[in-house]
Amino acid sequence: MRIAGGNTVTTKDILDAIQSPDSTPADFAALPLPESYRAITVHKDETEMFAGLETRDKDPRKSIHLDDVALPELGPGEALVAVMASSVNYNSVWTSIFEPLSTFGFLERYGRLSELTKRHDLPYHIIGSDLAGVVLRTGPGVNAWKPGDEVVAHCLSVELESSDGHNDTMLDPEQRIWGFETNFGGLAEIALVKSNQLMPKPDHLSWEEAAAPGLVNSTAYRQLVSRNGAGMKQGDNVLIWGASGGLGSYATQFALAGGANPICVVSSPQKADICRAMGAEAIIDRNAEGYKFWKNEHEQDPREWKRFGKRIRELTGGEDVDIVFEHPGRETFGASVYVTRKGGTIVTCASTSGYNHEYDNRYLWMSLKRIIGSHFANYREAWEANRLVAKGKIHPTLSKVYSLEETGQAAYDVHRNLHQGKVGVLCLAPEEGLGVRDEEMRAKHIDAINRFRNI
Ligand SMILES: C/C=C/C(=O)SCCNC(=O)CCNC(=O)[C@H](O)C(C)(C)COP(=O)(O)OP(=O)(O)OC[C@H]1O[C@@H](n2cnc3c(N)ncnc32)[C@H](O)[C@@H]1OP(=O)(O)O
Ligand SMILES: NC(=O)C1=CN([C@@H]2O[C@H](COP(=O)(O)OP(=O)(O)OC[C@H]3O[C@@H](n4cnc5c(N)ncnc54)[C@H](OP(=O)(O)O)[C@@H]3O)[C@@H](O)[C@H]2O)C=CC1
């Protein structure tokens, strides 16, 4: 595509429009779009590249590519968004190591749904499930958003043609995670989303700060706060695994903001310090205290569950936990079920260390405990979680920011647990710190916003 004067349109022209304080919605609407853009991809012909390797040896730096890709056609109810910044989520790590399965199977299945969804079934997968940026175009039927709107996007993609999803959109049979089970994700200069993924960008945050909470903040909100999850209340003791990680850094904030008592599990003194800085008092360094819940690959050690439970009682003044915020999975699940109080809840959204969990069911049924499965969040839950960020009640936990070219390294850091909180990626934004519209509010919260930076 060419602009007046015969120059080829590039994403640089889009960036100039975003950075000009004079740009109007009409300017954005009139801005020609480029035919291609830069995006982080994995390739279908490389899905076997790590065959035979242990999970930890599968290196995202080898499978993640930065490619020029064609701009997708815009369909009804959709928006094309100029992505200023994105963030790395663990689902992109899973995609990049092709575990537990290749995400190309998801794209093929989605491609079979309709003429329009065929676009998603490509030999490359543009990954990424977070973004902060500016709406460039909206498709037919979109009235709530317009070109020029500064937005973040949550990652729930639904069709809602079945009645099943109309009480809770997470229950739609065609529910997918954008940028994981769909193509055209957020680790790119331009992304394609459904307009019902859009939410207002918090004014007091930079692009990369605004892009950090999305997926994990919404997930932690449903898992811990929402009635669809554990329905946490004031005074609850909440055991939070990985309390300074992606999900955990938001779960800890929700527990503190909601008047609950987080018991934060981490694996280093540095991470313990971050939890203390957030306001938590009860902290367990699982590494220093050397818990070994599994004697060997097949057998757990209930004495270790008990030692862990005693430590929790020491920290709570003798109480057991009302809620366990679970995601490590196989390695911790037996302990999580054991330490939950009578009538308490284990709420799980993942299985990072293995999805075949084992626990002693006597401790579940005899003590009337409940295990709840939780996955991402519906639009309303994501909106409520984003609103708390916009109001300065919950803060981004961004520790480090990489360029789009360095996304492989960013994913490697998360895969090898070398990071804290969230890792950001600059897409169109040429540098950090841009996009702040409310300096006064930012100044009020600046210490909290920077709490995870450069540690
Ligand atoms: C927001 C961020 C989130 C995260 O980070 S989450 C972490 C990353 N995500 C993951 O690790 C999950 C990755 N996904 C998977 O591993 C798989 O995705 C699932 C195990 C979740 C599902 O497996 P599958 O094989 O895709 O689906 P099936 O539902 O087992 O369907 C296969 C066939 O089995 C049929 N089937 C399903 N349930 C039943 C039943 N109860 N009785 C009989 N058949 C059943 C289906 O219909 C279908 O059939 P047909 O192949 O012909 O279409
Ligand atoms: N279903 C859903 O909607 C969602 C699922 N997820 C999934 O949740 C998982 C975690 O995601 P996220 O929080 O972003 O990842 P992070 O890697 O940012 O944080 C996870 C933390 O968990 C802790 N951890 C990891 N392995 C173990 C283990 N074996 N035992 C105890 N603690 C462990 C680590 O903290 P430390 O070392 O300090 O203990 C780590 O920092 C991933 O599998 C992801 O795919 C994520 C978001 C949404």
mmCIF file with all atom_site columns, N, CA and C and ligand atoms in Angstrom, residues 89-91 94 215-216 219 241-248 265-268 271 286 327-328 331-332 349-353 374-376 414 417 419 421-422, ligand 2:
data_model
loop_
_atom_site.group_PDB
_atom_site.id
_atom_site.type_symbol
_atom_site.label_atom_id
_atom_site.label_alt_id
_atom_site.label_comp_id
_atom_site.label_asym_id
_atom_site.label_entity_id
_atom_site.label_seq_id
_atom_site.pdbx_PDB_ins_code
_atom_site.Cartn_x
_atom_site.Cartn_y
_atom_site.Cartn_z
_atom_site.occupancy
_atom_site.B_iso_or_equiv
_atom_site.pdbx_formal_charge
_atom_site.auth_seq_id
_atom_site.auth_comp_id
_atom_site.auth_asym_id
_atom_site.auth_atom_id
_atom_site.pdbx_PDB_model_num
ATOM   1   N N   . ASN A 1 89  ? 4.116   -14.364 28.547 1.00 0.00 ? 89  ASN A N   1
ATOM   2   C CA  . ASN A 1 89  ? 3.375   -15.239 29.452 1.00 0.00 ? 89  ASN A CA  1
ATOM   3   C C   . ASN A 1 89  ? 3.892   -16.658 29.304 1.00 0.00 ? 89  ASN A C   1
ATOM   4   N N   . TYR A 1 90  ? 3.610   -17.463 30.305 1.00 0.00 ? 90  TYR A N   1
ATOM   5   C CA  . TYR A 1 90  ? 4.102   -18.841 30.273 1.00 0.00 ? 90  TYR A CA  1
ATOM   6   C C   . TYR A 1 90  ? 3.475   -19.616 29.115 1.00 0.00 ? 90  TYR A C   1
ATOM   7   N N   . ASN A 1 91  ? 2.272   -19.195 28.650 1.00 0.00 ? 91  ASN A N   1
ATOM   8   C CA  . ASN A 1 91  ? 1.682   -19.935 27.523 1.00 0.00 ? 91  ASN A CA  1
ATOM   9   C C   . ASN A 1 91  ? 2.556   -19.789 26.272 1.00 0.00 ? 91  ASN A C   1
ATOM   10  N N   . TRP A 1 94  ? 5.155   -22.380 26.632 1.00 0.00 ? 94  TRP A N   1
ATOM   11  C CA  . TRP A 1 94  ? 4.633   -23.691 26.203 1.00 0.00 ? 94  TRP A CA  1
ATOM   12  C C   . TRP A 1 94  ? 4.629   -23.780 24.680 1.00 0.00 ? 94  TRP A C   1
ATOM   13  N N   . LEU A 1 215 ? -3.034  -10.712 31.284 1.00 0.00 ? 215 LEU A N   1
ATOM   14  C CA  . LEU A 1 215 ? -3.376  -12.140 31.371 1.00 0.00 ? 215 LEU A CA  1
ATOM   15  C C   . LEU A 1 215 ? -3.304  -12.643 32.806 1.00 0.00 ? 215 LEU A C   1
ATOM   16  N N   . VAL A 1 216 ? -2.204  -12.382 33.481 1.00 0.00 ? 216 VAL A N   1
ATOM   17  C CA  . VAL A 1 216 ? -2.049  -12.966 34.828 1.00 0.00 ? 216 VAL A CA  1
ATOM   18  C C   . VAL A 1 216 ? -2.944  -12.279 35.853 1.00 0.00 ? 216 VAL A C   1
ATOM   19  N N   . THR A 1 219 ? -6.446  -13.623 35.366 1.00 0.00 ? 219 THR A N   1
ATOM   20  C CA  . THR A 1 219 ? -6.511  -15.028 35.803 1.00 0.00 ? 219 THR A CA  1
ATOM   21  C C   . THR A 1 219 ? -6.528  -15.106 37.325 1.00 0.00 ? 219 THR A C   1
ATOM   22  N N   . TRP A 1 241 ? 1.539   -20.096 45.922 1.00 0.00 ? 241 TRP A N   1
ATOM   23  C CA  . TRP A 1 241 ? 2.775   -20.622 45.332 1.00 0.00 ? 241 TRP A CA  1
ATOM   24  C C   . TRP A 1 241 ? 3.329   -19.604 44.337 1.00 0.00 ? 241 TRP A C   1
ATOM   25  N N   . GLY A 1 242 ? 4.653   -19.510 44.240 1.00 0.00 ? 242 GLY A N   1
ATOM   26  C CA  . GLY A 1 242 ? 5.273   -18.607 43.256 1.00 0.00 ? 242 GLY A CA  1
ATOM   27  C C   . GLY A 1 242 ? 4.808   -17.182 43.451 1.00 0.00 ? 242 GLY A C   1
ATOM   28  N N   . ALA A 1 243 ? 4.824   -16.720 44.710 1.00 0.00 ? 243 ALA A N   1
ATOM   29  C CA  . ALA A 1 243 ? 4.151   -15.464 45.062 1.00 0.00 ? 243 ALA A CA  1
ATOM   30  C C   . ALA A 1 243 ? 4.795   -14.214 44.458 1.00 0.00 ? 243 ALA A C   1
ATOM   31  N N   . SER A 1 244 ? 6.007   -14.326 43.928 1.00 0.00 ? 244 SER A N   1
ATOM   32  C CA  . SER A 1 244 ? 6.593   -13.157 43.253 1.00 0.00 ? 244 SER A CA  1
ATOM   33  C C   . SER A 1 244 ? 6.656   -13.388 41.745 1.00 0.00 ? 244 SER A C   1
ATOM   34  N N   . GLY A 1 245 ? 6.037   -14.471 41.253 1.00 0.00 ? 245 GLY A N   1
ATOM   35  C CA  . GLY A 1 245 ? 6.029   -14.760 39.810 1.00 0.00 ? 245 GLY A CA  1
ATOM   36  C C   . GLY A 1 245 ? 4.888   -14.039 39.109 1.00 0.00 ? 245 GLY A C   1
ATOM   37  N N   . GLY A 1 246 ? 4.593   -14.469 37.896 1.00 0.00 ? 246 GLY A N   1
ATOM   38  C CA  . GLY A 1 246 ? 3.570   -13.797 37.091 1.00 0.00 ? 246 GLY A CA  1
ATOM   39  C C   . GLY A 1 246 ? 2.218   -13.795 37.790 1.00 0.00 ? 246 GLY A C   1
ATOM   40  N N   . LEU A 1 247 ? 1.617   -14.961 37.956 1.00 0.00 ? 247 LEU A N   1
ATOM   41  C CA  . LEU A 1 247 ? 0.310   -15.040 38.621 1.00 0.00 ? 247 LEU A CA  1
ATOM   42  C C   . LEU A 1 247 ? 0.404   -14.613 40.076 1.00 0.00 ? 247 LEU A C   1
ATOM   43  N N   . GLY A 1 248 ? 1.439   -15.146 40.765 1.00 0.00 ? 248 GLY A N   1
ATOM   44  C CA  . GLY A 1 248 ? 1.536   -14.986 42.214 1.00 0.00 ? 248 GLY A CA  1
ATOM   45  C C   . GLY A 1 248 ? 1.683   -13.536 42.652 1.00 0.00 ? 248 GLY A C   1
ATOM   46  N N   . VAL A 1 265 ? 4.854   -18.354 49.097 1.00 0.00 ? 265 VAL A N   1
ATOM   47  C CA  . VAL A 1 265 ? 5.945   -19.316 48.901 1.00 0.00 ? 265 VAL A CA  1
ATOM   48  C C   . VAL A 1 265 ? 6.805   -18.827 47.738 1.00 0.00 ? 265 VAL A C   1
ATOM   49  N N   . VAL A 1 266 ? 8.110   -18.769 47.981 1.00 0.00 ? 266 VAL A N   1
ATOM   50  C CA  . VAL A 1 266 ? 9.066   -18.315 46.962 1.00 0.00 ? 266 VAL A CA  1
ATOM   51  C C   . VAL A 1 266 ? 10.307  -19.210 47.041 1.00 0.00 ? 266 VAL A C   1
ATOM   52  N N   . SER A 1 267 ? 11.315  -18.916 46.179 1.00 0.00 ? 267 SER A N   1
ATOM   53  C CA  . SER A 1 267 ? 12.481  -19.806 46.178 1.00 0.00 ? 267 SER A CA  1
ATOM   54  C C   . SER A 1 267 ? 13.816  -19.091 46.386 1.00 0.00 ? 267 SER A C   1
ATOM   55  N N   . SER A 1 268 ? 13.786  -17.839 46.837 1.00 0.00 ? 268 SER A N   1
ATOM   56  C CA  . SER A 1 268 ? 15.056  -17.155 47.126 1.00 0.00 ? 268 SER A CA  1
ATOM   57  C C   . SER A 1 268 ? 14.806  -15.994 48.096 1.00 0.00 ? 268 SER A C   1
ATOM   58  N N   . LYS A 1 271 ? 13.392  -12.967 46.320 1.00 0.00 ? 271 LYS A N   1
ATOM   59  C CA  . LYS A 1 271 ? 11.952  -13.034 46.058 1.00 0.00 ? 271 LYS A CA  1
ATOM   60  C C   . LYS A 1 271 ? 11.156  -12.817 47.350 1.00 0.00 ? 271 LYS A C   1
ATOM   61  N N   . ARG A 1 286 ? 10.943  -21.843 49.930 1.00 0.00 ? 286 ARG A N   1
ATOM   62  C CA  . ARG A 1 286 ? 10.868  -23.315 49.779 1.00 0.00 ? 286 ARG A CA  1
ATOM   63  C C   . ARG A 1 286 ? 12.246  -23.911 49.531 1.00 0.00 ? 286 ARG A C   1
ATOM   64  N N   . HIS A 1 327 ? -0.765  -23.634 41.059 1.00 0.00 ? 327 HIS A N   1
ATOM   65  C CA  . HIS A 1 327 ? -0.397  -23.702 39.628 1.00 0.00 ? 327 HIS A CA  1
ATOM   66  C C   . HIS A 1 327 ? 0.848   -24.534 39.366 1.00 0.00 ? 327 HIS A C   1
ATOM   67  N N   . PRO A 1 328 ? 1.749   -24.790 40.381 1.00 0.00 ? 328 PRO A N   1
ATOM   68  C CA  . PRO A 1 328 ? 2.898   -25.645 40.049 1.00 0.00 ? 328 PRO A CA  1
ATOM   69  C C   . PRO A 1 328 ? 2.490   -27.078 39.692 1.00 0.00 ? 328 PRO A C   1
ATOM   70  N N   . GLU A 1 331 ? 4.221   -31.315 41.433 1.00 0.00 ? 331 GLU A N   1
ATOM   71  C CA  . GLU A 1 331 ? 5.213   -31.262 42.502 1.00 0.00 ? 331 GLU A CA  1
ATOM   72  C C   . GLU A 1 331 ? 4.612   -30.834 43.848 1.00 0.00 ? 331 GLU A C   1
ATOM   73  N N   . THR A 1 332 ? 3.616   -29.974 43.821 1.00 0.00 ? 332 THR A N   1
ATOM   74  C CA  . THR A 1 332 ? 3.107   -29.365 45.055 1.00 0.00 ? 332 THR A CA  1
ATOM   75  C C   . THR A 1 332 ? 1.685   -29.786 45.426 1.00 0.00 ? 332 THR A C   1
ATOM   76  N N   . CYS A 1 349 ? -5.096  -23.483 38.347 1.00 0.00 ? 349 CYS A N   1
ATOM   77  C CA  . CYS A 1 349 ? -5.224  -23.019 36.958 1.00 0.00 ? 349 CYS A CA  1
ATOM   78  C C   . CYS A 1 349 ? -4.100  -23.555 36.097 1.00 0.00 ? 349 CYS A C   1
ATOM   79  N N   . ALA A 1 350 ? -3.270  -24.466 36.635 1.00 0.00 ? 350 ALA A N   1
ATOM   80  C CA  . ALA A 1 350 ? -2.131  -24.890 35.811 1.00 0.00 ? 350 ALA A CA  1
ATOM   81  C C   . ALA A 1 350 ? -1.406  -26.048 36.462 1.00 0.00 ? 350 ALA A C   1
ATOM   82  N N   . SER A 1 351 ? -0.423  -26.548 35.722 1.00 0.00 ? 351 SER A N   1
ATOM   83  C CA  . SER A 1 351 ? 0.360   -27.703 36.159 1.00 0.00 ? 351 SER A CA  1
ATOM   84  C C   . SER A 1 351 ? 1.773   -27.586 35.603 1.00 0.00 ? 351 SER A C   1
ATOM   85  N N   . THR A 1 352 ? 2.478   -26.538 35.998 1.00 0.00 ? 352 THR A N   1
ATOM   86  C CA  . THR A 1 352 ? 3.771   -26.272 35.385 1.00 0.00 ? 352 THR A CA  1
ATOM   87  C C   . THR A 1 352 ? 4.734   -27.463 35.525 1.00 0.00 ? 352 THR A C   1
ATOM   88  N N   . SER A 1 353 ? 4.694   -28.139 36.685 1.00 0.00 ? 353 SER A N   1
ATOM   89  C CA  . SER A 1 353 ? 5.670   -29.220 36.911 1.00 0.00 ? 353 SER A CA  1
ATOM   90  C C   . SER A 1 353 ? 5.124   -30.592 36.513 1.00 0.00 ? 353 SER A C   1
ATOM   91  N N   . SER A 1 374 ? -9.824  -23.452 37.493 1.00 0.00 ? 374 SER A N   1
ATOM   92  C CA  . SER A 1 374 ? -10.063 -22.083 37.042 1.00 0.00 ? 374 SER A CA  1
ATOM   93  C C   . SER A 1 374 ? -9.195  -21.835 35.813 1.00 0.00 ? 374 SER A C   1
ATOM   94  N N   . HIS A 1 375 ? -9.727  -21.075 34.874 1.00 0.00 ? 375 HIS A N   1
ATOM   95  C CA  . HIS A 1 375 ? -8.973  -20.784 33.652 1.00 0.00 ? 375 HIS A CA  1
ATOM   96  C C   . HIS A 1 375 ? -9.269  -19.338 33.276 1.00 0.00 ? 375 HIS A C   1
ATOM   97  N N   . PHE A 1 376 ? -8.276  -18.620 32.863 1.00 0.00 ? 376 PHE A N   1
ATOM   98  C CA  . PHE A 1 376 ? -8.330  -17.183 32.534 1.00 0.00 ? 376 PHE A CA  1
ATOM   99  C C   . PHE A 1 376 ? -9.484  -16.454 33.234 1.00 0.00 ? 376 PHE A C   1
ATOM   100 N N   . VAL A 1 414 ? 11.820  -16.735 31.424 1.00 0.00 ? 414 VAL A N   1
ATOM   101 C CA  . VAL A 1 414 ? 10.611  -17.202 32.123 1.00 0.00 ? 414 VAL A CA  1
ATOM   102 C C   . VAL A 1 414 ? 10.639  -18.731 32.223 1.00 0.00 ? 414 VAL A C   1
ATOM   103 N N   . ASN A 1 417 ? 12.866  -19.789 34.970 1.00 0.00 ? 417 ASN A N   1
ATOM   104 C CA  . ASN A 1 417 ? 12.555  -19.168 36.270 1.00 0.00 ? 417 ASN A CA  1
ATOM   105 C C   . ASN A 1 417 ? 13.667  -18.220 36.727 1.00 0.00 ? 417 ASN A C   1
ATOM   106 N N   . HIS A 1 419 ? 13.411  -14.964 36.123 1.00 0.00 ? 419 HIS A N   1
ATOM   107 C CA  . HIS A 1 419 ? 12.779  -13.647 36.145 1.00 0.00 ? 419 HIS A CA  1
ATOM   108 C C   . HIS A 1 419 ? 12.076  -13.405 37.494 1.00 0.00 ? 419 HIS A C   1
ATOM   109 N N   . GLY A 1 421 ? 8.301   -11.421 38.779 1.00 0.00 ? 421 GLY A N   1
ATOM   110 C CA  . GLY A 1 421 ? 7.062   -10.780 38.295 1.00 0.00 ? 421 GLY A CA  1
ATOM   111 C C   . GLY A 1 421 ? 6.857   -11.032 36.817 1.00 0.00 ? 421 GLY A C   1
ATOM   112 N N   . LYS A 1 422 ? 6.780   -9.936  36.075 1.00 0.00 ? 422 LYS A N   1
ATOM   113 C CA  . LYS A 1 422 ? 6.509   -10.020 34.641 1.00 0.00 ? 422 LYS A CA  1
ATOM   114 C C   . LYS A 1 422 ? 7.681   -9.485  33.822 1.00 0.00 ? 422 LYS A C   1
HETATM 115 N N1  . LIG B 2 .   ? -5.153  -21.281 33.165 1.00 0.00 ? 2   LIG B N1  1
HETATM 116 C C1  . LIG B 2 .   ? -4.809  -20.018 33.068 1.00 0.00 ? 2   LIG B C1  1
HETATM 117 O O1  . LIG B 2 .   ? -5.640  -19.176 32.778 1.00 0.00 ? 2   LIG B O1  1
HETATM 118 C C2  . LIG B 2 .   ? -3.417  -19.602 33.304 1.00 0.00 ? 2   LIG B C2  1
HETATM 119 C C3  . LIG B 2 .   ? -2.445  -20.520 33.506 1.00 0.00 ? 2   LIG B C3  1
HETATM 120 N N2  . LIG B 2 .   ? -1.153  -20.108 33.679 1.00 0.00 ? 2   LIG B N2  1
HETATM 121 C C4  . LIG B 2 .   ? -0.136  -21.140 33.916 1.00 0.00 ? 2   LIG B C4  1
HETATM 122 O O2  . LIG B 2 .   ? 0.292   -20.979 35.257 1.00 0.00 ? 2   LIG B O2  1
HETATM 123 C C5  . LIG B 2 .   ? 1.660   -21.328 35.379 1.00 0.00 ? 2   LIG B C5  1
HETATM 124 C C6  . LIG B 2 .   ? 2.417   -20.200 36.073 1.00 0.00 ? 2   LIG B C6  1
HETATM 125 O O3  . LIG B 2 .   ? 2.347   -19.029 35.276 1.00 0.00 ? 2   LIG B O3  1
HETATM 126 P P1  . LIG B 2 .   ? 3.096   -17.702 35.740 1.00 0.00 ? 2   LIG B P1  1
HETATM 127 O O4  . LIG B 2 .   ? 2.784   -17.415 37.147 1.00 0.00 ? 2   LIG B O4  1
HETATM 128 O O5  . LIG B 2 .   ? 2.845   -16.655 34.743 1.00 0.00 ? 2   LIG B O5  1
HETATM 129 O O6  . LIG B 2 .   ? 4.608   -18.208 35.648 1.00 0.00 ? 2   LIG B O6  1
HETATM 130 P P2  . LIG B 2 .   ? 5.915   -17.666 36.381 1.00 0.00 ? 2   LIG B P2  1
HETATM 131 O O7  . LIG B 2 .   ? 7.019   -18.550 35.914 1.00 0.00 ? 2   LIG B O7  1
HETATM 132 O O8  . LIG B 2 .   ? 6.046   -16.199 36.183 1.00 0.00 ? 2   LIG B O8  1
HETATM 133 O O9  . LIG B 2 .   ? 5.657   -17.912 37.931 1.00 0.00 ? 2   LIG B O9  1
HETATM 134 C C7  . LIG B 2 .   ? 5.455   -19.188 38.447 1.00 0.00 ? 2   LIG B C7  1
HETATM 135 C C8  . LIG B 2 .   ? 6.201   -19.331 39.758 1.00 0.00 ? 2   LIG B C8  1
HETATM 136 O O10 . LIG B 2 .   ? 5.820   -20.581 40.319 1.00 0.00 ? 2   LIG B O10 1
HETATM 137 C C9  . LIG B 2 .   ? 6.893   -21.065 41.104 1.00 0.00 ? 2   LIG B C9  1
HETATM 138 N N3  . LIG B 2 .   ? 7.162   -22.452 40.729 1.00 0.00 ? 2   LIG B N3  1
HETATM 139 C C10 . LIG B 2 .   ? 7.532   -22.926 39.518 1.00 0.00 ? 2   LIG B C10 1
HETATM 140 N N4  . LIG B 2 .   ? 7.722   -24.249 39.566 1.00 0.00 ? 2   LIG B N4  1
HETATM 141 C C11 . LIG B 2 .   ? 7.484   -24.616 40.852 1.00 0.00 ? 2   LIG B C11 1
HETATM 142 C C12 . LIG B 2 .   ? 7.524   -25.851 41.544 1.00 0.00 ? 2   LIG B C12 1
HETATM 143 N N5  . LIG B 2 .   ? 7.863   -26.983 40.915 1.00 0.00 ? 2   LIG B N5  1
HETATM 144 N N6  . LIG B 2 .   ? 7.229   -25.858 42.872 1.00 0.00 ? 2   LIG B N6  1
HETATM 145 C C13 . LIG B 2 .   ? 6.887   -24.720 43.504 1.00 0.00 ? 2   LIG B C13 1
HETATM 146 N N7  . LIG B 2 .   ? 6.843   -23.521 42.901 1.00 0.00 ? 2   LIG B N7  1
HETATM 147 C C14 . LIG B 2 .   ? 7.119   -23.479 41.589 1.00 0.00 ? 2   LIG B C14 1
HETATM 148 C C15 . LIG B 2 .   ? 8.119   -20.217 40.810 1.00 0.00 ? 2   LIG B C15 1
HETATM 149 O O11 . LIG B 2 .   ? 8.331   -19.354 41.932 1.00 0.00 ? 2   LIG B O11 1
HETATM 150 P P3  . LIG B 2 .   ? 9.469   -19.640 43.037 1.00 0.00 ? 2   LIG B P3  1
HETATM 151 O O12 . LIG B 2 .   ? 10.605  -20.260 42.296 1.00 0.00 ? 2   LIG B O12 1
HETATM 152 O O13 . LIG B 2 .   ? 9.776   -18.309 43.611 1.00 0.00 ? 2   LIG B O13 1
HETATM 153 O O14 . LIG B 2 .   ? 8.841   -20.559 44.045 1.00 0.00 ? 2   LIG B O14 1
HETATM 154 C C16 . LIG B 2 .   ? 7.709   -19.400 39.615 1.00 0.00 ? 2   LIG B C16 1
HETATM 155 O O15 . LIG B 2 .   ? 8.278   -18.127 39.619 1.00 0.00 ? 2   LIG B O15 1
HETATM 156 C C17 . LIG B 2 .   ? 2.137   -21.663 33.975 1.00 0.00 ? 2   LIG B C17 1
HETATM 157 O O16 . LIG B 2 .   ? 2.092   -23.071 33.809 1.00 0.00 ? 2   LIG B O16 1
HETATM 158 C C18 . LIG B 2 .   ? 1.114   -20.995 33.087 1.00 0.00 ? 2   LIG B C18 1
HETATM 159 O O17 . LIG B 2 .   ? 0.996   -21.588 31.816 1.00 0.00 ? 2   LIG B O17 1
HETATM 160 C C19 . LIG B 2 .   ? -0.805  -18.797 33.714 1.00 0.00 ? 2   LIG B C19 1
HETATM 161 C C20 . LIG B 2 .   ? -1.746  -17.838 33.525 1.00 0.00 ? 2   LIG B C20 1
HETATM 162 C C21 . LIG B 2 .   ? -3.117  -18.168 33.225 1.00 0.00 ? 2   LIG B C21 1
#
